[in-house]
Amino acid sequence: MTPAPRTSQVNVGEAAPDFTLIDQGGRSVTLRELLRERCVVLYFYPKDDTPGCTVEACSFRDQYEVLRDAGAEVVGVSSDDQRAHEAFVAKYNLPFVLLSDPGGSVRAAYGVKRTFGIIDGRVTFVIDRAGVVRHAFSSQVRPKKHVEEALRIVRSISGSAR
C-alpha cells in the first residue's frame, strides 16, 4: 500500500497514513496492525549507522522498555534496505523494528521533508491506538530529544507517570 504524498507534514489531530513496509527480517509490517496492541512511536531518520542516527536509535533502545511499559511500540523508518537494517539492528542490539522505505513513499505520505534538500528529515510521530497523530517532533540535530518528547507524550496518553 502506497499512501499519497503530502505537501506539508502530518499535523497533530490528523489521521496517520496507514502503510505496509518490510522490516529488517523481511516481514511485512502494517501500521494498522501495530495499533491494535499499542500506540506507536514512529520515527523517520536519515540513514543507518551514521553518527546522529546511531545516537537516536541507541536512545530509543535504552528507553525501549520504559516506552513499552507506558504502552508504546517503537518503529524506525529510513530509505535503507532490509540488509542495512539487519546489520544496524545486530550491531547495536536494537529491540524494535526498522522498516525499509526505499522509494520514500511513506516518508512523503507523512510530509517529512529533506534537510537542505539533500538529507532525509528526522521526525518522530506519536500515534495513538485510534490512529491519530498526537505529537510530531522534528529536529535533525537533537536526536536524543526525539526519545524524550516521545516518552513524555506516550506517558500523557497512557496516564503513566513512571
Short mmCIF file of C-alpha atoms in Angstrom, two decimals, residues 36-124:
data_model
loop_
_atom_site.label_atom_id
_atom_site.label_comp_id
_atom_site.label_asym_id
_atom_site.label_seq_id
_atom_site.Cartn_x
_atom_site.Cartn_y
_atom_site.Cartn_z
CA ARG A 36 -4.18 -2.99 17.60
CA GLU A 37 -1.87 -3.58 20.58
CA ARG A 38 -0.26 -0.24 21.45
CA CYS A 39 0.25 3.33 20.43
CA VAL A 40 3.18 3.76 18.04
CA VAL A 41 6.26 5.94 18.20
CA LEU A 42 7.10 6.21 14.50
CA TYR A 43 10.44 7.81 13.85
CA PHE A 44 11.87 8.73 10.48
CA TYR A 45 15.64 9.03 10.31
CA PRO A 46 18.16 9.64 7.53
CA LYS A 47 20.50 6.64 7.41
CA ASP A 48 21.58 3.54 9.34
CA ASP A 49 24.90 3.58 11.18
CA THR A 50 25.61 7.31 10.86
CA PRO A 51 26.51 9.32 13.98
CA GLY A 52 23.19 11.11 14.66
CA CYS A 53 21.06 8.15 13.64
CA THR A 54 23.07 5.82 15.84
CA VAL A 55 22.64 8.16 18.83
CA GLU A 56 18.89 8.30 18.16
CA ALA A 57 18.47 4.54 17.69
CA CYS A 58 20.51 3.75 20.80
CA SER A 59 18.49 6.30 22.80
CA PHE A 60 15.29 4.57 21.70
CA ARG A 61 16.94 1.22 22.55
CA ASP A 62 17.88 2.43 26.03
CA GLN A 63 14.33 3.68 26.71
CA TYR A 64 12.56 0.88 24.85
CA GLU A 65 11.29 -0.99 27.90
CA VAL A 66 10.13 2.25 29.52
CA LEU A 67 8.22 3.13 26.34
CA ARG A 68 6.75 -0.39 26.16
CA ASP A 69 5.71 -0.25 29.81
CA ALA A 70 3.98 3.06 29.05
CA GLY A 71 2.04 1.40 26.21
CA ALA A 72 4.02 2.19 23.05
CA GLU A 73 5.80 0.33 20.29
CA VAL A 74 8.82 1.94 18.63
CA VAL A 75 9.23 1.73 14.85
CA GLY A 76 12.03 3.33 12.84
CA VAL A 77 11.79 4.14 9.13
CA SER A 78 14.53 5.06 6.66
CA SER A 79 15.29 4.57 3.00
CA ASP A 80 17.92 1.93 3.80
CA ASP A 81 17.30 -1.58 2.54
CA GLN A 82 16.49 -4.66 4.60
CA ARG A 83 20.12 -5.81 4.70
CA ALA A 84 21.35 -2.45 6.06
CA HIS A 85 18.62 -2.51 8.72
CA GLU A 86 19.51 -6.07 9.68
CA ALA A 87 23.18 -5.10 10.18
CA PHE A 88 22.25 -1.92 12.13
CA VAL A 89 19.92 -3.86 14.44
CA ALA A 90 22.57 -6.53 15.07
CA LYS A 91 25.44 -4.07 15.62
CA TYR A 92 23.57 -2.01 18.24
CA ASN A 93 21.24 -4.68 19.65
CA LEU A 94 18.12 -2.73 18.73
CA PRO A 95 14.97 -4.39 20.14
CA PHE A 96 12.50 -2.69 17.81
CA VAL A 97 11.51 -2.87 14.16
CA LEU A 98 13.23 -0.89 11.43
CA LEU A 99 11.27 -0.52 8.22
CA SER A 100 12.64 -0.02 4.75
CA ASP A 101 11.05 2.79 2.71
CA PRO A 102 13.37 2.71 -0.34
CA GLY A 103 11.29 4.97 -2.57
CA GLY A 104 10.37 7.32 0.27
CA SER A 105 6.62 6.87 -0.29
CA VAL A 106 5.78 6.61 3.42
CA ARG A 107 8.13 9.50 4.25
CA ALA A 108 6.28 11.54 1.59
CA ALA A 109 2.88 10.47 2.94
CA TYR A 110 3.86 11.88 6.34
CA GLY A 111 5.27 15.04 4.74
CA VAL A 112 8.77 14.51 6.17
CA LYS A 113 10.96 16.90 4.20
CA ARG A 114 14.66 16.72 3.45
CA THR A 115 17.05 18.97 5.34
CA PHE A 116 18.89 21.34 2.97
CA GLY A 117 17.12 19.43 0.21
CA ILE A 118 19.60 16.54 0.45
CA ILE A 119 19.37 14.77 3.84
CA ASP A 120 16.24 12.79 4.72
CA GLY A 121 14.48 14.50 7.61
CA ARG A 122 14.44 13.33 11.22
CA VAL A 123 10.86 13.47 12.53
CA THR A 124 9.12 11.46 15.25
#
